[in-house]
C-alpha cells in the first residue's frame, strides 16, 4: 500500500478520533476558505478579517480553555493540529489564532481574576474582542528583562508610559495585554482601545507575514484601572509563561507550511518536462524531496510527543525551545528549496512556496529567535547561561 507522502510514518494513527476530527475540520476550512484567497491577501498586505467569525465558530480561539468561558476545552495535541492546518494555509492566519489564544486569552485565564475571565474570555472566544500581546520593545526583543515600559500606581489607577514594537494584531485589537515594569517587578495590564494616551501604528513595508497586522504601540500617561491589572503573576515568568504556550503551537505550525510547499513541488516537478523528462524523474530532485519528507516526518514525531508531554503536564520550556528551533529551521529550509525547484515560477505568489518562505522569516524570529532557543538548549546541557 502506498504511503501518504505527507505522513510517511502514519503519525495520524497516534491521534485519537477527536484529534483526527479536529484536524479534518480545520484542514477543510484551510482548503475551502483560506487557500483560495490568501495569495491575493498577501499581495495586498491585508489580513483577511472576514474569516474571524468562521474561525471563532469553529472553536479555534482559546481552544484549550474550559467550556465555561465559551471555549472548546480541547487538549494540547488538538491545539497543535489546529496550528498545523492553519499554517498550511498561511503563517499569518495561524499567528492570529496563536496571539488570541496563547498570548491573550491564556494570561487572562491563568493570571486574571474570575471577574476578568468572565468579562473578556467569552467575547474573545466568539471573535468579538480581539487581543494583542505587548512584550517586545524597540531596543531589543530577545532581552525582555531590559524593559523600559513602566506602570506607576496613582490612587486607584496605574499610569503607563513607554512603547512596544512588532505587535501582531496591534491595530485590529480591542484589548492589549501589556507587560510593564512596576516597583514590584514586571506586571501585566489589559489596556483597552480608546483609553486616552494609547495609540497603535501599523508597520508597513513588510516582506513577511503580509496577511497579518503588525504594529507599534505607544503609551503616553495611559490611565489603567486596578481592575485591569492581572493580579496573579509578577516577574518575567508571567510573559515567558505565555510564550511557552504560544511557542508550543508554533512547533506544530511550520509543519503545515512545509507540507504545503512539498505538495506544490511534488505536483509541479511531475508536470515540468526538462531535458525530455519530468524534473521529478531526476535524481537530484528526488533527493531534495526525500530530504524534505525525512525532515517533515521527524518534526511530526517530535510534536506529537511534545503534545503528549504537555497534556500529561510534564512539558518543559527547554523541550519547546528544541522543537521550535528544529521545526522552524526545517520549514524555512524546505520552503526555500521548493521555491528553487519551481524555477522562475517560484518567485510569484501564484505559487505558495515564496509566501511561506517569506513568512517563515518572521516565524523563525518571533517567539524567540533561533539563537535564543539554541542558547536555552545549551544552558540545559551545560548548566551555564550564555545570555
Ligand atoms: P530568567 O530571568 O532566568 O527567568 C525569569 C523567570 O521566568 C521563568 N521562565 C519561564 N517560565 C515559563 N516559560 C518559560 N519559557 C520560561 N523561561 C523562564 C524562570 O523560571 C524565572 O522564574 P522565577 O520564578 O525564577 O522568576 O530568564 P531566562 O534567562 O530564562 O530568559 C532569557 C531568555 C533569553 C530565554 C528570555 O528572555 C527569552 O525567551 N527571550 C526571547 C523573548 C521572546 O521570545 N519574545 C517573544 C515576544 S512575543 C512574540 O514574538 C509573539 S509573535 C506571535 C505570533 O504572531 O504568532
Ligand atoms: P534582537 O533581540 O535585537 O536580535 C537581533 C539578533 O541578535 C538576532 O539574530 C538574535 O538571534 C541575536 N541575538 C540575540 N541574543 C543573542 C545572544 N545572546 N547571542 C548571540 N546572538 C543573539 N513581539 C511581541 O511582544 N508581540 C507580538 O505580537 C509580536 N509579533 C511579532 C510579529 C512579527 C511579524 C515579528 C517579526 C516580530 C514580532 N514580535 C512580537 C517581536 C519578536 O518577538 C522579536 O522580533 C524577537 O523576539 C526578536 O527581537 P528583536 O527583533 O528585537 O531582535
Tab-separated table of C-alpha atoms and ligand atoms in Angstrom:
chain	number	residue	atom	x	y	z
A	1	UNK	CA	0.000	0.000	0.000
A	2	UNK	CA	1.385	3.418	-0.953
A	3	UNK	CA	2.395	5.604	1.956
A	4	UNK	CA	0.966	9.076	2.465
A	5	UNK	CA	3.784	11.370	1.244
A	6	UNK	CA	2.869	13.937	3.897
A	7	UNK	CA	2.761	11.417	6.741
A	8	UNK	CA	5.250	8.677	5.924
A	9	UNK	CA	5.237	7.271	9.469
A	10	UNK	CA	1.455	7.300	9.848
A	11	UNK	CA	1.652	9.783	12.709
A	12	UNK	CA	-2.091	10.222	12.272
A	13	UNK	CA	-2.551	6.733	13.725
A	14	UNK	CA	-1.163	8.140	17.003
A	15	UNK	CA	-4.115	10.558	17.204
A	16	UNK	CA	-7.433	9.949	18.927
A	17	UNK	CA	-10.706	10.081	16.982
A	18	UNK	CA	-11.407	13.525	18.426
A	19	UNK	CA	-7.948	14.812	17.427
A	20	UNK	CA	-8.404	13.476	13.896
A	21	UNK	CA	-11.815	15.158	13.689
A	22	UNK	CA	-10.289	18.488	14.756
A	23	UNK	CA	-7.555	18.135	12.138
A	24	UNK	CA	-10.052	17.304	9.378
A	25	UNK	CA	-12.315	20.219	10.268
A	26	UNK	CA	-9.503	22.762	10.231
A	27	UNK	CA	-7.992	21.219	7.084
A	28	UNK	CA	-11.329	21.691	5.303
A	29	UNK	CA	-11.528	25.315	6.458
A	30	UNK	CA	-7.998	25.966	5.177
A	31	UNK	CA	-8.654	24.299	1.821
A	32	UNK	CA	-12.016	25.966	1.224
A	33	UNK	CA	-11.702	29.373	2.869
A	34	UNK	CA	-8.007	30.271	3.278
A	35	UNK	CA	-6.102	28.901	0.291
A	36	UNK	CA	-8.389	30.435	-2.393
A	37	UNK	CA	-7.880	33.987	-1.056
A	38	UNK	CA	-4.557	34.056	0.736
A	39	UNK	CA	-2.240	34.769	-2.198
A	40	UNK	CA	-4.184	37.940	-3.015
A	41	UNK	CA	-4.400	38.956	0.648
A	42	UNK	CA	-0.622	38.571	0.942
A	43	UNK	CA	-0.079	40.626	-2.249
A	44	UNK	CA	-2.370	43.346	-0.924
A	45	UNK	CA	-0.816	43.308	2.556
A	46	UNK	CA	-4.249	42.610	4.027
A	47	UNK	CA	-5.281	40.431	6.967
A	48	UNK	CA	-8.494	38.640	5.899
A	49	UNK	CA	-10.531	39.791	8.864
A	50	UNK	CA	-13.691	38.427	7.271
A	51	UNK	CA	-12.515	34.924	8.290
A	52	UNK	CA	-12.535	35.725	12.023
A	53	UNK	CA	-16.220	34.863	12.662
A	54	UNK	CA	-15.739	31.494	10.940
A	55	UNK	CA	-12.529	30.801	12.878
A	56	UNK	CA	-14.432	31.591	16.076
A	57	UNK	CA	-17.455	29.490	15.088
A	58	UNK	CA	-15.133	26.502	14.590
A	59	UNK	CA	-13.969	26.896	18.202
A	60	UNK	CA	-10.381	27.748	17.262
A	61	UNK	CA	-9.995	30.749	19.613
A	62	UNK	CA	-8.786	29.770	23.075
A	63	UNK	CA	-9.462	26.172	22.070
A	64	UNK	CA	-7.677	24.720	25.128
A	65	UNK	CA	-9.582	26.798	27.683
A	66	UNK	CA	-12.650	25.484	29.541
A	67	UNK	CA	-16.115	25.401	28.014
A	68	UNK	CA	-17.321	27.508	30.942
A	69	UNK	CA	-15.847	30.537	29.143
A	70	UNK	CA	-17.314	29.622	25.744
A	71	UNK	CA	-14.166	27.770	24.676
A	72	UNK	CA	-13.792	24.282	23.203
A	73	UNK	CA	-11.814	22.661	26.040
A	74	UNK	CA	-9.612	20.698	23.613
A	75	UNK	CA	-6.295	19.110	24.531
A	76	UNK	CA	-2.829	20.344	23.567
A	77	UNK	CA	-2.411	17.927	20.655
A	78	UNK	CA	-5.626	19.278	19.146
A	79	UNK	CA	-4.356	22.844	19.550
A	80	UNK	CA	-1.167	21.787	17.761
A	81	UNK	CA	-3.148	20.275	14.901
A	82	UNK	CA	-5.167	23.495	14.603
A	83	UNK	CA	-1.923	25.454	14.265
A	84	UNK	CA	-0.517	22.984	11.728
A	85	UNK	CA	-3.590	23.050	9.498
A	86	UNK	CA	-3.961	26.841	9.664
A	87	UNK	CA	-0.307	27.387	8.819
A	88	UNK	CA	-0.672	25.051	5.829
A	89	UNK	CA	-2.735	27.991	4.580
A	90	UNK	CA	-0.616	30.860	5.851
A	91	UNK	CA	1.506	31.696	8.904
A	92	UNK	CA	-0.472	34.934	9.282
A	93	UNK	CA	-3.728	33.095	9.952
A	94	UNK	CA	-2.013	30.834	12.477
A	95	UNK	CA	-0.397	33.914	14.062
A	96	UNK	CA	-3.790	35.499	14.570
A	97	UNK	CA	-5.029	32.394	16.391
A	98	UNK	CA	-1.786	31.960	18.385
A	99	UNK	CA	-1.871	35.515	19.662
A	100	UNK	CA	-5.561	35.500	20.507
A	101	UNK	CA	-5.428	32.078	22.188
A	102	UNK	CA	-1.998	31.678	23.787
A	103	UNK	CA	-0.876	35.246	24.336
A	104	UNK	CA	-4.135	36.995	25.239
A	105	UNK	CA	-6.799	34.544	26.407
A	106	UNK	CA	-4.265	32.353	28.231
A	107	UNK	CA	-2.872	35.125	30.507
A	108	UNK	CA	-6.375	36.356	31.330
A	109	UNK	CA	-7.278	32.783	32.239
A	110	UNK	CA	-4.031	31.918	34.061
A	111	UNK	CA	-3.211	35.253	35.740
A	112	UNK	CA	-6.577	37.028	35.909
A	113	UNK	CA	-9.400	37.089	38.428
A	114	UNK	CA	-12.674	35.248	37.869
A	115	UNK	CA	-14.289	38.609	37.118
A	116	UNK	CA	-11.683	39.353	34.433
A	117	UNK	CA	-12.144	35.897	32.874
A	118	UNK	CA	-15.893	36.365	32.658
A	119	UNK	CA	-15.528	39.892	31.358
A	120	UNK	CA	-13.245	39.108	28.422
A	121	UNK	CA	-12.931	35.400	27.588
A	122	UNK	CA	-16.399	34.617	26.140
A	123	UNK	CA	-16.254	37.625	23.789
A	124	UNK	CA	-12.729	36.664	22.752
A	125	UNK	CA	-13.825	33.070	22.037
A	126	UNK	CA	-16.588	34.488	19.809
A	127	UNK	CA	-14.038	36.660	17.975
A	128	UNK	CA	-15.879	39.814	19.045
A	129	UNK	CA	-12.995	41.042	21.213
A	130	UNK	CA	-9.585	40.809	19.540
A	131	UNK	CA	-6.392	40.890	21.581
A	132	UNK	CA	-2.737	41.675	21.078
A	133	UNK	CA	0.287	41.000	23.286
A	134	UNK	CA	2.839	43.710	24.000
A	135	UNK	CA	6.164	42.432	25.278
A	136	UNK	CA	8.811	43.369	22.686
A	137	UNK	CA	10.266	46.874	22.792
A	138	UNK	CA	12.200	48.703	20.079
A	139	UNK	CA	15.582	48.430	21.817
A	140	UNK	CA	15.730	44.602	21.884
A	141	UNK	CA	13.156	41.851	21.847
A	142	UNK	CA	15.439	38.957	22.807
A	143	UNK	CA	16.102	40.523	26.198
A	144	UNK	CA	12.665	41.397	27.593
A	145	UNK	CA	14.065	41.728	31.117
A	146	UNK	CA	15.517	45.076	29.957
A	147	UNK	CA	12.007	46.519	29.739
A	148	UNK	CA	11.520	50.302	29.719
A	149	UNK	CA	7.718	50.472	29.607
A	150	UNK	CA	6.607	51.207	33.133
A	151	UNK	CA	3.462	51.483	35.217
A	152	UNK	CA	3.220	53.646	38.316
A	153	UNK	CA	0.473	53.441	40.904
A	154	UNK	CA	-1.628	56.601	41.174
A	155	UNK	CA	-4.563	56.325	43.568
A	156	UNK	CA	-6.839	53.532	42.328
A	157	UNK	CA	-5.226	53.531	38.872
A	158	UNK	CA	-1.946	52.765	37.150
A	159	UNK	CA	-0.255	55.188	34.749
A	160	UNK	CA	1.542	53.536	31.818
A	161	UNK	CA	4.352	55.041	29.754
A	162	UNK	CA	6.521	53.502	27.039
A	163	UNK	CA	6.235	51.705	23.720
A	164	UNK	CA	6.107	48.233	22.199
A	165	UNK	CA	7.146	47.119	18.733
A	166	UNK	CA	6.318	44.314	16.265
A	167	UNK	CA	2.945	43.616	17.840
A	168	UNK	CA	0.750	41.142	15.933
A	169	UNK	CA	-2.911	42.269	15.713
A	170	UNK	CA	-1.935	45.685	17.176
A	171	UNK	CA	-4.230	47.804	15.001
A	172	UNK	CA	-7.003	45.192	14.984
A	173	UNK	CA	-7.103	44.762	18.714
A	174	UNK	CA	-9.774	45.841	21.182
A	175	UNK	CA	-7.506	44.982	24.106
A	176	UNK	CA	-3.749	44.737	24.559
A	177	UNK	CA	-2.035	42.575	27.176
A	178	UNK	CA	0.810	44.921	28.073
A	179	UNK	CA	3.796	43.958	30.205
A	180	UNK	CA	5.326	46.825	32.199
A	181	UNK	CA	7.920	47.384	34.920
A	182	UNK	CA	6.467	48.369	38.280
A	183	UNK	CA	8.005	48.954	41.703
A	184	UNK	CA	7.022	45.347	42.356
A	185	UNK	CA	8.546	43.780	39.187
A	186	UNK	CA	7.074	43.163	35.740
A	187	UNK	CA	3.252	43.021	35.710
A	188	UNK	CA	0.578	42.538	33.068
A	189	UNK	CA	-2.218	45.036	32.269
A	190	UNK	CA	-5.232	44.839	29.989
A	191	UNK	CA	-5.136	48.123	28.067
A	192	UNK	CA	-8.329	48.900	26.169
A	193	UNK	CA	-8.620	50.528	22.760
A	194	UNK	CA	-9.694	54.141	23.192
A	195	UNK	CA	-8.024	54.692	26.558
A	196	UNK	CA	-6.580	58.226	26.330
A	197	UNK	CA	-2.855	58.202	25.517
A	198	UNK	CA	-2.892	54.698	23.944
A	199	UNK	CA	-2.117	54.568	20.209
A	200	UNK	CA	-1.312	51.847	17.692
A	201	UNK	CA	0.504	52.431	14.425
A	202	UNK	CA	0.674	49.781	11.721
A	203	UNK	CA	4.144	48.768	10.493
A	204	UNK	CA	4.286	48.973	6.699
A	205	UNK	CA	6.775	47.745	4.054
A	206	UNK	CA	6.816	44.207	5.465
A	207	UNK	CA	8.064	41.472	3.117
A	208	UNK	CA	6.896	38.766	5.531
A	209	UNK	CA	3.569	37.968	7.222
A	210	UNK	CA	1.879	40.351	4.827
A	211	UNK	CA	-1.518	38.780	5.557
A	212	UNK	CA	-1.152	39.729	9.228
A	213	UNK	CA	-1.338	43.052	11.044
A	214	UNK	CA	1.879	44.111	12.813
A	215	UNK	CA	2.030	47.351	14.813
A	216	UNK	CA	3.865	49.582	17.220
A	217	UNK	CA	2.046	50.508	20.428
A	218	UNK	CA	2.547	53.787	22.299
A	219	UNK	CA	1.580	54.605	25.892
A	220	UNK	CA	1.624	58.236	26.937
A	221	UNK	CA	0.367	58.531	30.509
A	222	UNK	CA	-2.332	55.916	29.878
A	223	UNK	CA	-4.516	55.621	32.968
A	224	UNK	CA	-5.427	51.962	33.551
A	225	UNK	CA	-7.735	50.970	36.414
A	226	UNK	CA	-6.565	48.452	39.002
A	227	UNK	CA	-9.390	46.197	37.761
A	228	UNK	CA	-7.386	45.780	34.516
A	229	UNK	CA	-4.172	44.542	36.203
A	230	UNK	CA	-3.622	40.780	36.041
A	231	UNK	CA	-3.006	40.144	39.739
A	232	UNK	CA	-1.850	36.527	39.832
A	233	UNK	CA	1.678	36.791	38.448
A	234	UNK	CA	4.698	39.041	38.945
A	235	UNK	CA	8.070	38.996	37.183
A	236	UNK	CA	9.302	37.856	33.793
A	237	UNK	CA	7.824	34.414	34.316
A	238	UNK	CA	4.413	35.996	33.544
A	239	UNK	CA	5.103	36.810	29.882
A	240	UNK	CA	7.520	33.875	29.487
A	241	UNK	CA	4.760	31.532	30.659
A	242	UNK	CA	2.542	32.840	27.837
A	243	UNK	CA	5.379	32.420	25.367
A	244	UNK	CA	5.700	28.748	26.311
A	245	UNK	CA	2.035	28.256	25.307
A	246	UNK	CA	2.422	30.125	22.010
A	247	UNK	CA	5.799	28.580	21.166
A	248	UNK	CA	4.251	25.161	21.686
A	249	UNK	CA	1.692	25.948	18.947
A	250	UNK	CA	4.471	27.283	16.738
A	251	UNK	CA	6.313	23.969	16.938
A	252	UNK	CA	3.348	22.482	15.005
A	253	UNK	CA	2.501	25.339	12.647
A	254	UNK	CA	5.549	25.278	10.344
A	255	UNK	CA	4.932	21.580	9.620
A	256	UNK	CA	1.800	22.744	7.797
A	257	UNK	CA	3.776	25.303	5.784
A	258	UNK	CA	6.390	22.674	4.872
A	259	UNK	CA	3.693	20.188	3.766
A	260	UNK	CA	2.073	22.857	1.573
A	261	UNK	CA	5.414	23.508	-0.123
A	262	UNK	CA	6.244	19.827	-0.623
A	263	UNK	CA	2.754	19.226	-2.021
A	264	UNK	CA	3.255	22.037	-4.504
A	265	UNK	CA	6.614	20.786	-5.820
A	266	UNK	CA	5.560	17.147	-5.987
A	267	UNK	CA	2.865	18.227	-8.437
A	268	UNK	CA	4.982	20.771	-10.295
A	269	UNK	CA	8.069	18.607	-10.832
A	270	UNK	CA	5.977	15.780	-12.288
A	271	UNK	CA	4.498	18.146	-14.875
A	272	UNK	CA	7.613	20.144	-15.690
A	273	UNK	CA	9.469	18.498	-18.589
A	274	UNK	CA	13.117	19.454	-18.989
A	275	UNK	CA	15.733	17.567	-20.979
A	276	UNK	CA	12.889	15.342	-22.197
A	277	UNK	CA	11.833	14.025	-18.799
A	278	UNK	CA	9.946	15.311	-15.775
A	279	UNK	CA	12.072	17.158	-13.238
A	280	UNK	CA	10.647	14.664	-10.701
A	281	UNK	CA	12.446	11.877	-12.573
A	282	UNK	CA	15.874	13.378	-11.878
A	283	UNK	CA	17.976	12.033	-9.043
A	284	UNK	CA	18.748	15.447	-7.582
A	285	UNK	CA	15.061	16.491	-7.395
A	286	UNK	CA	14.130	13.181	-5.777
A	287	UNK	CA	16.910	13.511	-3.214
A	288	UNK	CA	15.726	17.035	-2.387
A	289	UNK	CA	12.105	15.935	-1.968
A	290	UNK	CA	13.089	12.816	0.001
A	291	UNK	CA	15.104	15.059	2.303
A	292	UNK	CA	12.021	17.257	2.797
A	293	UNK	CA	9.858	14.239	3.657
A	294	UNK	CA	12.512	12.992	6.090
A	295	UNK	CA	12.618	16.307	7.939
A	296	UNK	CA	8.816	16.671	7.987
A	297	UNK	CA	8.487	13.151	9.431
A	298	UNK	CA	10.962	13.874	12.221
A	299	UNK	CA	9.203	17.137	13.024
A	300	UNK	CA	5.810	15.372	13.163
A	301	UNK	CA	7.102	12.757	15.615
A	302	UNK	CA	8.695	15.477	17.751
A	303	UNK	CA	5.490	17.466	18.166
A	304	UNK	CA	3.216	14.530	18.903
A	305	UNK	CA	5.487	13.523	21.794
A	306	UNK	CA	5.732	17.182	22.894
A	307	UNK	CA	1.941	17.417	22.866
A	308	UNK	CA	1.573	14.224	24.865
A	309	UNK	CA	4.047	15.596	27.430
A	310	UNK	CA	2.037	18.831	27.581
A	311	UNK	CA	-1.259	17.005	28.022
A	312	UNK	CA	0.327	14.973	30.824
A	313	UNK	CA	1.510	18.210	32.494
A	314	UNK	CA	5.190	17.278	32.016
A	315	UNK	CA	6.331	19.581	29.203
A	316	UNK	CA	9.446	21.660	29.952
A	317	UNK	CA	10.245	25.014	28.254
A	318	UNK	CA	13.580	23.637	27.010
A	319	UNK	CA	11.719	20.911	25.108
A	320	UNK	CA	9.606	23.599	23.470
A	321	UNK	CA	12.745	25.545	22.536
A	322	UNK	CA	14.277	22.497	20.867
A	323	UNK	CA	11.136	21.821	18.826
A	324	UNK	CA	10.601	25.488	17.882
A	325	UNK	CA	14.201	25.700	16.663
A	326	UNK	CA	14.080	22.358	14.806
A	327	UNK	CA	10.707	22.823	13.141
A	328	UNK	CA	11.134	26.446	12.054
A	329	UNK	CA	14.548	25.599	10.600
A	330	UNK	CA	13.071	22.532	8.866
A	331	UNK	CA	10.223	24.517	7.323
A	332	UNK	CA	12.209	27.537	6.148
A	333	UNK	CA	14.827	25.287	4.501
A	334	UNK	CA	12.073	23.327	2.749
A	335	UNK	CA	10.198	26.443	1.609
A	336	UNK	CA	13.386	27.940	0.128
A	337	UNK	CA	14.301	24.657	-1.602
A	338	UNK	CA	10.766	24.394	-3.030
A	339	UNK	CA	10.989	27.942	-4.324
A	340	UNK	CA	14.147	26.882	-6.172
A	341	UNK	CA	12.506	23.750	-7.649
A	342	UNK	CA	9.766	25.965	-9.083
A	343	UNK	CA	12.362	27.974	-11.013
A	344	UNK	CA	11.230	31.424	-12.118
A	345	UNK	CA	7.606	30.477	-11.445
A	346	UNK	CA	8.587	30.234	-7.801
A	347	UNK	CA	9.128	33.947	-7.403
A	348	UNK	CA	5.466	34.945	-7.686
A	349	UNK	CA	2.657	34.403	-5.200
A	350	UNK	CA	0.856	32.332	-7.878
A	351	UNK	CA	2.721	29.574	-6.068
A	352	UNK	CA	2.798	29.231	-2.286
A	353	UNK	CA	6.478	28.472	-1.662
A	354	UNK	CA	7.822	32.016	-1.697
A	355	UNK	CA	4.960	33.247	0.511
A	356	UNK	CA	5.669	30.505	3.043
A	357	UNK	CA	9.434	31.107	2.848
A	358	UNK	CA	8.971	34.827	3.470
A	359	UNK	CA	6.501	34.212	6.299
A	360	UNK	CA	8.865	31.765	7.949
A	361	UNK	CA	11.488	34.519	8.175
A	362	UNK	CA	9.207	36.003	10.843
A	363	UNK	CA	8.272	32.684	12.418
A	364	UNK	CA	11.926	31.755	12.941
A	365	UNK	CA	12.472	35.198	14.549
A	366	UNK	CA	9.419	35.806	16.701
A	367	UNK	CA	8.632	33.965	19.909
A	368	UNK	CA	12.397	33.765	20.487
A	369	UNK	CA	14.913	33.745	17.649
A	370	UNK	CA	16.647	30.554	16.579
A	371	UNK	CA	19.737	31.701	18.508
A	372	UNK	CA	17.748	32.269	21.703
A	373	UNK	CA	16.331	28.730	21.531
A	374	UNK	CA	19.742	27.227	20.784
A	375	UNK	CA	21.110	29.009	23.858
A	376	UNK	CA	18.216	27.730	26.004
A	377	UNK	CA	19.134	24.171	24.979
A	378	UNK	CA	22.830	24.928	25.530
A	379	UNK	CA	22.050	26.181	29.017
A	380	UNK	CA	20.143	22.987	29.761
A	381	UNK	CA	23.065	20.830	28.650
A	382	UNK	CA	25.835	22.733	30.393
A	383	UNK	CA	24.095	24.351	33.318
A	384	UNK	CA	25.751	27.631	32.223
A	385	UNK	CA	23.692	30.587	30.939
A	386	UNK	CA	25.255	32.209	27.863
A	387	UNK	CA	22.707	35.059	27.844
B	1	LIG	P1	15.153	34.174	33.717
B	1	LIG	O1	15.461	35.522	34.271
B	1	LIG	O2	16.081	33.036	34.020
B	1	LIG	O3	13.717	33.650	34.130
B	1	LIG	C1	12.752	34.518	34.566
B	1	LIG	C2	11.639	33.689	35.195
B	1	LIG	O4	10.858	33.114	34.142
B	1	LIG	C3	10.854	31.684	34.253
B	1	LIG	N1	10.937	31.179	32.878
B	1	LIG	C4	9.890	30.664	32.225
B	1	LIG	N2	8.640	30.413	32.611
B	1	LIG	C5	7.803	29.875	31.689
B	1	LIG	N3	8.176	29.599	30.437
B	1	LIG	C6	9.434	29.848	30.013
B	1	LIG	N4	9.793	29.583	28.743
B	1	LIG	C7	10.357	30.396	30.924
B	1	LIG	N5	11.653	30.758	30.846
B	1	LIG	C8	11.981	31.240	32.047
B	1	LIG	C9	12.075	31.351	35.065
B	1	LIG	O5	11.919	30.121	35.729
B	1	LIG	C10	12.110	32.511	36.039
B	1	LIG	O6	11.120	32.295	37.036
B	1	LIG	P2	11.374	32.786	38.552
B	1	LIG	O7	10.225	32.222	39.321
B	1	LIG	O8	12.696	32.213	38.941
B	1	LIG	O9	11.392	34.268	38.495
B	1	LIG	O10	15.010	34.364	32.237
B	1	LIG	P3	15.699	33.467	31.206
B	1	LIG	O11	17.187	33.622	31.380
B	1	LIG	O12	15.165	32.080	31.226
B	1	LIG	O13	15.251	34.182	29.890
B	1	LIG	C11	16.172	34.548	28.953
B	1	LIG	C12	15.553	34.350	27.582
B	1	LIG	C13	16.503	34.939	26.565
B	1	LIG	C14	15.379	32.846	27.303
B	1	LIG	C15	14.176	35.039	27.534
B	1	LIG	O14	14.338	36.368	27.860
B	1	LIG	C16	13.534	34.897	26.189
B	1	LIG	O15	12.846	33.915	25.937
B	1	LIG	N6	13.743	35.876	25.251
B	1	LIG	C17	13.040	35.892	23.971
B	1	LIG	C18	11.850	36.785	24.070
B	1	LIG	C19	10.725	36.364	23.169
B	1	LIG	O16	10.581	35.221	22.782
B	1	LIG	N7	9.861	37.289	22.849
B	1	LIG	C20	8.659	36.970	22.116
B	1	LIG	C21	7.703	38.117	22.120
B	1	LIG	S1	6.052	37.676	21.720
B	1	LIG	C22	6.068	37.281	20.108
B	1	LIG	O17	7.051	37.209	19.461
B	1	LIG	C23	4.732	36.980	19.538
B	1	LIG	S2	4.732	36.568	17.876
B	1	LIG	C24	3.294	35.694	17.868
B	1	LIG	C25	2.682	35.490	16.555
B	1	LIG	O18	2.435	36.426	15.785
B	1	LIG	O19	2.331	34.286	16.303
B	2	LIG	P1	17.028	41.355	18.667
B	2	LIG	O1	16.681	40.841	20.001
B	2	LIG	O2	17.606	42.710	18.539
B	2	LIG	O3	18.014	40.308	17.972
B	2	LIG	C1	18.916	40.668	16.891
B	2	LIG	C2	19.823	39.481	16.605
B	2	LIG	O4	20.656	39.215	17.747
B	2	LIG	C3	19.061	38.183	16.313
B	2	LIG	O5	19.690	37.488	15.268
B	2	LIG	C4	19.215	37.402	17.602
B	2	LIG	O6	19.156	35.992	17.423
B	2	LIG	C5	20.615	37.817	18.022
B	2	LIG	N1	20.879	37.574	19.448
B	2	LIG	C6	20.088	37.880	20.495
B	2	LIG	N2	20.665	37.489	21.643
B	2	LIG	C7	21.852	36.919	21.308
B	2	LIG	C8	22.897	36.315	22.044
B	2	LIG	N3	22.853	36.214	23.379
B	2	LIG	N4	23.955	35.826	21.375
B	2	LIG	C9	24.022	35.937	20.020
B	2	LIG	N5	23.068	36.493	19.266
B	2	LIG	C10	21.986	36.981	19.910
B	2	LIG	N6	6.558	40.669	19.982
B	2	LIG	C11	5.542	40.825	20.886
B	2	LIG	O7	5.768	41.152	22.037
B	2	LIG	N7	4.254	40.593	20.500
B	2	LIG	C12	3.919	40.228	19.244
B	2	LIG	O8	2.736	40.022	18.934
B	2	LIG	C13	4.964	40.091	18.277
B	2	LIG	N8	4.656	39.801	16.978
B	2	LIG	C14	5.649	39.818	16.035
B	2	LIG	C15	5.331	39.708	14.678
B	2	LIG	C16	6.316	39.788	13.718
B	2	LIG	C17	5.952	39.702	12.264
B	2	LIG	C18	7.681	39.937	14.097
B	2	LIG	C19	8.778	39.990	13.062
B	2	LIG	C20	8.011	40.045	15.433
B	2	LIG	C21	7.013	40.010	16.417
B	2	LIG	N9	7.307	40.204	17.770
B	2	LIG	C22	6.301	40.323	18.698
B	2	LIG	C23	8.664	40.518	18.182
B	2	LIG	C24	9.610	39.322	18.218
B	2	LIG	O9	9.352	38.526	19.334
B	2	LIG	C25	11.035	39.862	18.210
B	2	LIG	O10	11.290	40.348	16.906
B	2	LIG	C26	12.051	38.805	18.587
B	2	LIG	O11	11.899	38.399	19.928
B	2	LIG	C27	13.490	39.311	18.378
B	2	LIG	O12	13.665	40.588	18.931
B	2	LIG	P2	14.297	41.765	18.048
B	2	LIG	O13	13.538	41.837	16.778
B	2	LIG	O14	14.361	42.977	18.866
B	2	LIG	O15	15.760	41.250	17.687
